[in-house]
Short mmCIF file of C-alpha atoms in Angstrom, two decimals:
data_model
loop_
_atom_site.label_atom_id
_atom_site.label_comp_id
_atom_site.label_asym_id
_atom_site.label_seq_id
_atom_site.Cartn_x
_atom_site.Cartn_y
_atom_site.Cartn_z
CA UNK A 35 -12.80 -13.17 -8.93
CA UNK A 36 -12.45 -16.44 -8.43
CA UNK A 37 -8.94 -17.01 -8.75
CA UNK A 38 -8.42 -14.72 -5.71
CA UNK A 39 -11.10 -16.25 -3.23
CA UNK A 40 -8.94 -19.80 -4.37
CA UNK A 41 -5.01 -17.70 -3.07
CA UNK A 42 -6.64 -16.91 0.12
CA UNK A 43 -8.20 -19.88 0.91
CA UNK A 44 -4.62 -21.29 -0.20
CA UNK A 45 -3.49 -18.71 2.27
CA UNK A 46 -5.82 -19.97 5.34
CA UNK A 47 -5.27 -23.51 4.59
CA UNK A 48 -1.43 -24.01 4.69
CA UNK A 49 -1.95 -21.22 7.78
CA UNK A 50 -3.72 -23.60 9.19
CA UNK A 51 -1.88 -26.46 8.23
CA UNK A 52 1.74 -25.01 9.29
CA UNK A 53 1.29 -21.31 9.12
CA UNK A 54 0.79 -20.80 13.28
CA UNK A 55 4.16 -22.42 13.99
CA UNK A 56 7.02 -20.21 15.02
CA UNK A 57 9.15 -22.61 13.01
CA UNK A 58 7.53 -22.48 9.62
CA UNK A 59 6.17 -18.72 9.79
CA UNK A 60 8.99 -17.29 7.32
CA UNK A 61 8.36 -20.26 4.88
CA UNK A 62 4.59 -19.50 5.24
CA UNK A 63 5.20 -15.65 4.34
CA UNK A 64 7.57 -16.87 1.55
CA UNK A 65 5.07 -19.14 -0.09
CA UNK A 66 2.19 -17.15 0.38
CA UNK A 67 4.61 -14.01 -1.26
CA UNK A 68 5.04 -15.70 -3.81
CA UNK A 69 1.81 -16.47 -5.30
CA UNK A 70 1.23 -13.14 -5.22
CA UNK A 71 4.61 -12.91 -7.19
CA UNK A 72 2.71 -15.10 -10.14
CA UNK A 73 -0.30 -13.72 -9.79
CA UNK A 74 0.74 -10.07 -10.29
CA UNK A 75 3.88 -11.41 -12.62
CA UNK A 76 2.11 -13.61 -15.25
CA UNK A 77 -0.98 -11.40 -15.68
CA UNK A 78 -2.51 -10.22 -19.04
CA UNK A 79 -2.06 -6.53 -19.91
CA UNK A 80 -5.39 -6.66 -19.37
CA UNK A 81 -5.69 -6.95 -15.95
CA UNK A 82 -5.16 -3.24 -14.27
CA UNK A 83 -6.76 -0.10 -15.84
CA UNK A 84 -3.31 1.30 -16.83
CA UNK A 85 -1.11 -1.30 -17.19
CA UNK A 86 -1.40 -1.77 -21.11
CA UNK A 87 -0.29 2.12 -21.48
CA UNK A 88 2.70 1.05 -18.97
CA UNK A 89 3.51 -1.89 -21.24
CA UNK A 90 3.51 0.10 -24.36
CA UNK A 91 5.10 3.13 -22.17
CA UNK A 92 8.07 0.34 -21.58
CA UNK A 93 7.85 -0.67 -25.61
CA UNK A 94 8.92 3.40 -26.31
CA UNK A 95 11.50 3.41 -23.50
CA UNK A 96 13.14 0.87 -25.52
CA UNK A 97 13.80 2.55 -28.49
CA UNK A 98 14.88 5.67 -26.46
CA UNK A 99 18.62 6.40 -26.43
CA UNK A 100 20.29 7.28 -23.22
CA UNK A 101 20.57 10.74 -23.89
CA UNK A 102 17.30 11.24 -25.12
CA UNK A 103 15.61 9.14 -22.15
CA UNK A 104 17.06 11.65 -19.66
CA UNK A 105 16.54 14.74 -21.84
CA UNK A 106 12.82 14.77 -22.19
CA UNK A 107 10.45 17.78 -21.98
CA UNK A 108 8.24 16.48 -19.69
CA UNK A 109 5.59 17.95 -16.78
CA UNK A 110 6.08 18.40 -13.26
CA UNK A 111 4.30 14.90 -12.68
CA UNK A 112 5.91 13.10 -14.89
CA UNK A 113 9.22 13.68 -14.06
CA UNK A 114 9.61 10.24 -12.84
CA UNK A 115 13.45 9.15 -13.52
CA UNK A 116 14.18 6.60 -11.71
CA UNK A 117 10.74 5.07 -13.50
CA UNK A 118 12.27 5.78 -17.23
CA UNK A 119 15.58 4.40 -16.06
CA UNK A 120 14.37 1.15 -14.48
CA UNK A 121 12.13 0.40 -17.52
CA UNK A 122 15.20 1.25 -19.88
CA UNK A 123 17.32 -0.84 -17.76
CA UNK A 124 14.88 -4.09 -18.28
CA UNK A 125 14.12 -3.47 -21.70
CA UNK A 126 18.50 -4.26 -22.36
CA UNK A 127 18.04 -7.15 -20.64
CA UNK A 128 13.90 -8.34 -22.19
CA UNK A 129 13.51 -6.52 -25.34
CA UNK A 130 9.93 -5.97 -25.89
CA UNK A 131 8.91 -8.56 -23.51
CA UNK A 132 5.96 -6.75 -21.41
CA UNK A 133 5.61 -10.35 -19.43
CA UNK A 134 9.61 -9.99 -18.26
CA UNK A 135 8.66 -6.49 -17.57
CA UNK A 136 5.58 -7.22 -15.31
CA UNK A 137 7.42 -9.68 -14.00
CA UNK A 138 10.41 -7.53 -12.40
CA UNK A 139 7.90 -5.11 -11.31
CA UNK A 140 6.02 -8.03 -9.32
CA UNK A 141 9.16 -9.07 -7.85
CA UNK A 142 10.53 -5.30 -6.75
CA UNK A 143 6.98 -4.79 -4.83
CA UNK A 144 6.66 -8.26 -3.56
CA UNK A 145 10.00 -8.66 -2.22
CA UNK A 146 8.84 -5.11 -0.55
CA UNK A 147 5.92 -7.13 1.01
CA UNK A 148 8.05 -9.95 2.36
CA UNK A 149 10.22 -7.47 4.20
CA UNK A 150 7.53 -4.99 5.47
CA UNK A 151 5.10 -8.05 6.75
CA UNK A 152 8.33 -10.36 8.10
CA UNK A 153 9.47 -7.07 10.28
CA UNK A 154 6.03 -5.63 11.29
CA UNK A 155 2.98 -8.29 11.04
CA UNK A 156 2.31 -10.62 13.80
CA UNK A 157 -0.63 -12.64 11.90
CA UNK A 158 0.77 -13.00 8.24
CA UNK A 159 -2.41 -14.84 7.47
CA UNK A 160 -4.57 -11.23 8.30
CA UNK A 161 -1.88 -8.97 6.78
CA UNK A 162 -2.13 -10.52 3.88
CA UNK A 163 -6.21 -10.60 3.41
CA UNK A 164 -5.89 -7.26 4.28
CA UNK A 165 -3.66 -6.01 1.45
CA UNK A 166 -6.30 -7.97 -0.89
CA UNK A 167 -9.39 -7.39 0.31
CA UNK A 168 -8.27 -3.00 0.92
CA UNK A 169 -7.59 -3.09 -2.70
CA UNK A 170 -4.14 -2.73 -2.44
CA UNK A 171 -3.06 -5.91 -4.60
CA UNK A 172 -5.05 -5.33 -7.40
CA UNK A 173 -3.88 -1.53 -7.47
CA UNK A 174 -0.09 -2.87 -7.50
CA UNK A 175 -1.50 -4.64 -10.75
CA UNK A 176 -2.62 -1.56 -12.37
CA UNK A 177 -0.73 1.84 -11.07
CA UNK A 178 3.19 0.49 -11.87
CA UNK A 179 4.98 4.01 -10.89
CA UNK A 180 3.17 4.41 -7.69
CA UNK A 181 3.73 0.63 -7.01
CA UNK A 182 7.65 1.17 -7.37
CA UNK A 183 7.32 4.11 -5.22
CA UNK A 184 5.28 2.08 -2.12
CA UNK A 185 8.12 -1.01 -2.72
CA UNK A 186 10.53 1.34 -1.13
CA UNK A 187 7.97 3.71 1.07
CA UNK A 188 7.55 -0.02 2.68
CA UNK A 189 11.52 -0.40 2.80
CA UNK A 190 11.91 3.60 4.54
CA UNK A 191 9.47 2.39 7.31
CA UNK A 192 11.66 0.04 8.54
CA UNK A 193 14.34 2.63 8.46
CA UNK A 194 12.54 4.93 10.41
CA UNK A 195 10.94 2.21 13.09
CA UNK A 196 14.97 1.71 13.53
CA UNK A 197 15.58 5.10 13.74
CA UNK A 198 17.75 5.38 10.85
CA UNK A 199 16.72 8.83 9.40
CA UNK A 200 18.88 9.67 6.89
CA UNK A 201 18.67 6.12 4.71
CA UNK A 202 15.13 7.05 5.42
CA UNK A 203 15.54 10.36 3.53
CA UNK A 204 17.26 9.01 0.55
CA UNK A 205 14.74 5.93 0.18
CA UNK A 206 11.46 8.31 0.02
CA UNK A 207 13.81 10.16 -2.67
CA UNK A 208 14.45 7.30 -3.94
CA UNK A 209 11.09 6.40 -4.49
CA UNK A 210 9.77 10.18 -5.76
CA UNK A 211 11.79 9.61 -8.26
CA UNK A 212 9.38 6.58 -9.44
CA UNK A 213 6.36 8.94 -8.46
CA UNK A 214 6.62 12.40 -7.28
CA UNK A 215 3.55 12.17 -5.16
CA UNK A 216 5.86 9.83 -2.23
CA UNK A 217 7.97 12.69 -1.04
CA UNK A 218 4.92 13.22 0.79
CA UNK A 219 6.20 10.94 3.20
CA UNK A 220 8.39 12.85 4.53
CA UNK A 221 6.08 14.44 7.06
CA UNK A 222 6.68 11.38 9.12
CA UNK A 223 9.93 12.75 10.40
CA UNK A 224 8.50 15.56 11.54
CA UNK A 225 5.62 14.39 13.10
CA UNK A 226 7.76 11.25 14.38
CA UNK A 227 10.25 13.69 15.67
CA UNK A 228 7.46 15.33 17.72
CA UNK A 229 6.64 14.12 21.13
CA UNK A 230 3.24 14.10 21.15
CA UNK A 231 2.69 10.17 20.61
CA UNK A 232 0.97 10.28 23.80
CA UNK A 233 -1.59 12.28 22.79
CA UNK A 234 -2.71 10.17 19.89
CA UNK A 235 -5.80 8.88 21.38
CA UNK A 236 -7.39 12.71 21.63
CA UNK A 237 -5.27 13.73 18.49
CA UNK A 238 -6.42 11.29 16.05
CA UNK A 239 -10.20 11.78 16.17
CA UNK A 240 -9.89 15.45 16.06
CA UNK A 241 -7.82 15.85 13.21
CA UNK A 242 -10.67 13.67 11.44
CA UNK A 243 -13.44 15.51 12.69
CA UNK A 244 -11.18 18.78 11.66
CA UNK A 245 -10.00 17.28 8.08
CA UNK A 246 -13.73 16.23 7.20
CA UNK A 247 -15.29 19.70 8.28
CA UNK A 248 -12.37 21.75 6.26
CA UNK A 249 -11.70 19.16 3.58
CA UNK A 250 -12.49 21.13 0.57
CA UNK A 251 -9.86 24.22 1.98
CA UNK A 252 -7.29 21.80 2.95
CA UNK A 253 -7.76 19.93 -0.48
CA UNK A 254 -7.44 22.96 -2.50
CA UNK A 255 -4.35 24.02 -0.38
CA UNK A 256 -2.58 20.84 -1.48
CA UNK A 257 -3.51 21.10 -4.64
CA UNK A 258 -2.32 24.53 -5.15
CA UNK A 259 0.66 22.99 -3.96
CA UNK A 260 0.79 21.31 -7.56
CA UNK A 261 -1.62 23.48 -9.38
CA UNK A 262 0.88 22.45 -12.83
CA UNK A 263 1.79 19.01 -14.25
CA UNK A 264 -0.02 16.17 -13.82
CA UNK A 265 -1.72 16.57 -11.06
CA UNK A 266 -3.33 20.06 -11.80
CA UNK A 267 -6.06 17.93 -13.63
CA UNK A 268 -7.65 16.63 -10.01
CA UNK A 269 -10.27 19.37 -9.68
CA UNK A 270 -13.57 19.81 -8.82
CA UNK A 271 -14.96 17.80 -11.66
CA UNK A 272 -12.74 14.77 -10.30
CA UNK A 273 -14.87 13.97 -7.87
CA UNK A 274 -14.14 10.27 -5.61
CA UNK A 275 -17.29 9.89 -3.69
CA UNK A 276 -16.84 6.34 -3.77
CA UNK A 277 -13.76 6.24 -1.80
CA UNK A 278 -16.15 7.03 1.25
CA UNK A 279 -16.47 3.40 1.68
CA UNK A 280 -12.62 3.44 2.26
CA UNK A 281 -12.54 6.46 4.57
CA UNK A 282 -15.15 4.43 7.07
CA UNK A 283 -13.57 0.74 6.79
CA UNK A 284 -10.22 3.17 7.74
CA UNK A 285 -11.79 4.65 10.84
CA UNK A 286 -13.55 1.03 11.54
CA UNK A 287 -10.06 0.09 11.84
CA UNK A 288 -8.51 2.86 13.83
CA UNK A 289 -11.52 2.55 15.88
CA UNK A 290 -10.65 -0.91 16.69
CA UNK A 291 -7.34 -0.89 17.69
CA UNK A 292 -8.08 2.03 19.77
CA UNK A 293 -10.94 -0.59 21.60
CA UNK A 294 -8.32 -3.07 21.71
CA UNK A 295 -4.71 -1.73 22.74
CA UNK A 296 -6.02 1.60 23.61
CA UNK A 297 -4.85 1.23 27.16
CA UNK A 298 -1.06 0.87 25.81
CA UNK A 299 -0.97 3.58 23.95
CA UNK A 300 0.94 6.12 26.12
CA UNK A 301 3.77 3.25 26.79
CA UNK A 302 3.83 1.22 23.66
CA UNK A 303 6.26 2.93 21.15
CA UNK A 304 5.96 0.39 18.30
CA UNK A 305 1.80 0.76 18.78
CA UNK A 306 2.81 4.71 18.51
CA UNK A 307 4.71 4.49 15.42
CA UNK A 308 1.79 2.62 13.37
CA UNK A 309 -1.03 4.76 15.02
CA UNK A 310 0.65 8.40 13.93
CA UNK A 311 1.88 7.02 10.23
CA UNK A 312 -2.10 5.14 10.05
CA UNK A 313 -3.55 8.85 11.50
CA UNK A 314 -1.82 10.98 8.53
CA UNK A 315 -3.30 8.35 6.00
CA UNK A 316 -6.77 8.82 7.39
CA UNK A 317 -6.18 12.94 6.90
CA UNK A 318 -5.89 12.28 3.16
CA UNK A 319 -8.63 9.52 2.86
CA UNK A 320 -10.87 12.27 4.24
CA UNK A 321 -9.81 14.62 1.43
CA UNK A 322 -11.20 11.92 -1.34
CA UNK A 323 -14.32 13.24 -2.38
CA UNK A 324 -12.94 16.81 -2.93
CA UNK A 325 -10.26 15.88 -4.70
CA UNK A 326 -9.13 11.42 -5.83
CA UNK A 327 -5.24 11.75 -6.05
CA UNK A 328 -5.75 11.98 -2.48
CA UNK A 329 -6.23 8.35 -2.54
CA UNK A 330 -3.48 7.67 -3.89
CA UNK A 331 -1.42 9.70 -1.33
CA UNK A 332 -3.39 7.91 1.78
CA UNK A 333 -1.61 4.58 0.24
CA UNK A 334 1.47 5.37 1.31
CA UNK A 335 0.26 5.76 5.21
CA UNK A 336 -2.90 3.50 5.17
CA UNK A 337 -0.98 0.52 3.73
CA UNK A 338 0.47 0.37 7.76
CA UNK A 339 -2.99 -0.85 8.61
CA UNK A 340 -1.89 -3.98 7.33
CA UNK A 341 -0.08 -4.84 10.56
CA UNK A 342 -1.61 -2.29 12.64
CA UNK A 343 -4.70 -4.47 13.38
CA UNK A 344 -2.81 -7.84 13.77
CA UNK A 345 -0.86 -5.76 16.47
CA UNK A 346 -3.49 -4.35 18.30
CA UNK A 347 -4.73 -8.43 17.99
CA UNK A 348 -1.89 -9.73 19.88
CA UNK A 349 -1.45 -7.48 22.07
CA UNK A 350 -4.84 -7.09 23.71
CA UNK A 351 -5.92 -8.32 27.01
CA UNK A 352 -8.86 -10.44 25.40
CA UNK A 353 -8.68 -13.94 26.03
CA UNK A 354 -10.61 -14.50 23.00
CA UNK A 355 -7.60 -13.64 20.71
CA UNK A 356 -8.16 -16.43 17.73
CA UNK A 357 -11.63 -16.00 17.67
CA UNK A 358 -11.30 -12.19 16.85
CA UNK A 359 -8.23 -12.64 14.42
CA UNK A 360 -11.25 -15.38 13.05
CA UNK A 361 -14.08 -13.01 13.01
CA UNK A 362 -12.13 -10.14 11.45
CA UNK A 363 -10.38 -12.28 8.72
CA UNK A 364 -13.92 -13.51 7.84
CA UNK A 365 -15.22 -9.84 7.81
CA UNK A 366 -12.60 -8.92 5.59
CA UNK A 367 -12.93 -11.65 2.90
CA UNK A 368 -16.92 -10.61 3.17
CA UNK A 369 -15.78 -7.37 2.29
CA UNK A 370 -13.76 -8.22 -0.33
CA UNK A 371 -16.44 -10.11 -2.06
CA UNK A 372 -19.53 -7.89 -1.73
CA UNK A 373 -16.99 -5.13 -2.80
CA UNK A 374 -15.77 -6.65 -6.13
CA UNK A 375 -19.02 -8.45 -6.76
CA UNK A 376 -20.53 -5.74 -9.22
CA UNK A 377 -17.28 -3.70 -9.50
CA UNK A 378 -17.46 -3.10 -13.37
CA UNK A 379 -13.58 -2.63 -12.98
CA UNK A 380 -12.71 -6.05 -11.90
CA UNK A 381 -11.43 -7.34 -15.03
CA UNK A 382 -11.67 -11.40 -14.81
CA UNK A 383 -8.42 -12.17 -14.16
CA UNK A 384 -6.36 -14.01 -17.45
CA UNK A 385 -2.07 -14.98 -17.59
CA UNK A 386 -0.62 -13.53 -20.07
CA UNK A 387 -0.77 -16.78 -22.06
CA UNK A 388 -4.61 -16.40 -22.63
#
């Protein structure tokens, strides 16, 4: 764990140091980025529950021809193309080279980062500490196809905030193609297309109130949805209790942005377009303990919490504007610490080198 407390105490120094200057933000974001880019690059195979099966996964693609890469038998979950075709395309250029290979993936989903945080974030320092101390770093270390599929979810957002619906279209296909579950994302449209952004403030609390009452039918509704493949094997006996602990820190959030910039709500469009994309990832955080792939689908929404809270930050009428950026940074590396501190999971981290 270590190694992580030292990148964001990297992170608040040079923040610090040059980070809060208008001039020297995008070289801030770029450094910081790309630690992340080593970090998640040079790792062992040990480090992420699943990435030794993706390594040796990548070691088979190799040896695949062409014709029988794209003529495989293969479930409705794991019809993930664009996955087989990206590892096939590496593995001509690094031939059974799993560092190369974790290395390309780093640089796909951090380049993501740069992009989503540069065009959304107004405190790169909290975005940042967010993305670690949420778990969403060490999942990009461990979960490759979803991670590929998120890299361009993050790109599609930007899309959309410009109003650019059909590139938005073809990047969430784009990115079902590295893991079906993304296309999910394509609710925003519809919801974004809606004019009830207004409403959020009396919308959002009832439809978790609603989900959390009726999570077990509107679980096994979804998951009917998909009742072959993959994904038919999150029953009842896969039970997340756990990610409880996510569902609250999500509504602590939502909670206190609505304290914050709840006032600009029914003016502030760019405030509207994080609050209804945040919203749909707190429906399927509260669908968790029925059913855990929901967890992974929240990702794709939840990840927008990121610069949701800096937002609400900067834009409140507080005075006190760096000592609560302060507080909550602090509050979220205390998180991140109690959280990992017996987490049998947390693999010490090792480079590949080890």
């Amino acid at each position: 764990m270590m190694i992580y407390l030292i990148i964001m105490i990297i992170w608040i120094f040079m923040w610090n140091f040059f980070g809060k200057s208008k001039k020297n933000r995008n070289l801030y974001l770029i450094i910081s980025i790309f630690l992340l880019f080593i970090l998640m690059g040079l790792r062992s195979y040990k480090i992420g529950s699943d990435t030794y099966s993706y390594c040796m996964n990548y070691y088979k693609t190799s040896s695949l021809s062409w014709s029988e890469l794209l003529n495989q038998n293969l479930s409705l979950g794991n019809k993930n193309y664009g996955f087989f075709i990206l590892n096939k395309l590496i593995s001509m250029i690094f031939l059974k080279n799993y560092t190369f290979y974790l290395i390309c993936i780093s640089g796909i989903i951090s380049f993501a980062m740069y992009e989503f945080i540069l065009k959304f974030s107004k405190n790169y320092l909290m975005s940042l500490i967010i993305l670690f101390s949420l778990g969403f770093i060490f999942f990009f270390m461990s979960g490759i196809k979803q991670t590929l599929a998120i890299s361009f979810i993050l790109l599609s957002y930007i899309k959309l905030q410009e109003k650019r619906y059909i590139v938005f279209v073809l990047m969430v296909i784009f990115a079902a193609s590295f893991h079906n579950t993304a296309i999910i994302t394509l609710i925003l449209l519809v919801v974004h297309k809606l004019k009830i952004r207004k409403l959020y403030f009396f919308i959002v609390p009832v439809v978790i109130v609603f989900s959390i009452i009726f999570q077990r039918k509107i679980a096994y509704f979804f998951q009917n949805m998909v009742s072959s493949g993959k994904y038919a094997v999150y029953g009842t006996s896969y039970i997340a209790i756990s990610n409880l602990t996510g569902l609250y820190i999500q509504c602590v959030i939502i909670l206190t942005v609505f304290l914050l910039v709840g006032y600009r709500l029914k003016e502030d469009k760019e405030l509207q377009f994080y609050i209804f994309i945040y919203s749909i990832g707190i429906f399927f955080q509260t669908l968790t303990p029925v059913i855990a792939e929901f967890f992974r689908i929240s990702m794709y929404f939840n990840i927008i919490g990121c610069v949701l809270l800096p937002y609400a930050i900067f834009n409140s009428k507080y005075k006190q504007k760096k000592f609560i950026s302060g507080a909550i940074i602090l509050f979220f590396i205390f998180y991140f610490y109690v959280s990992s501190k017996d987490n049998l999971s947390l693999v010490p981290y090792e480079f590949f080198f080890y």
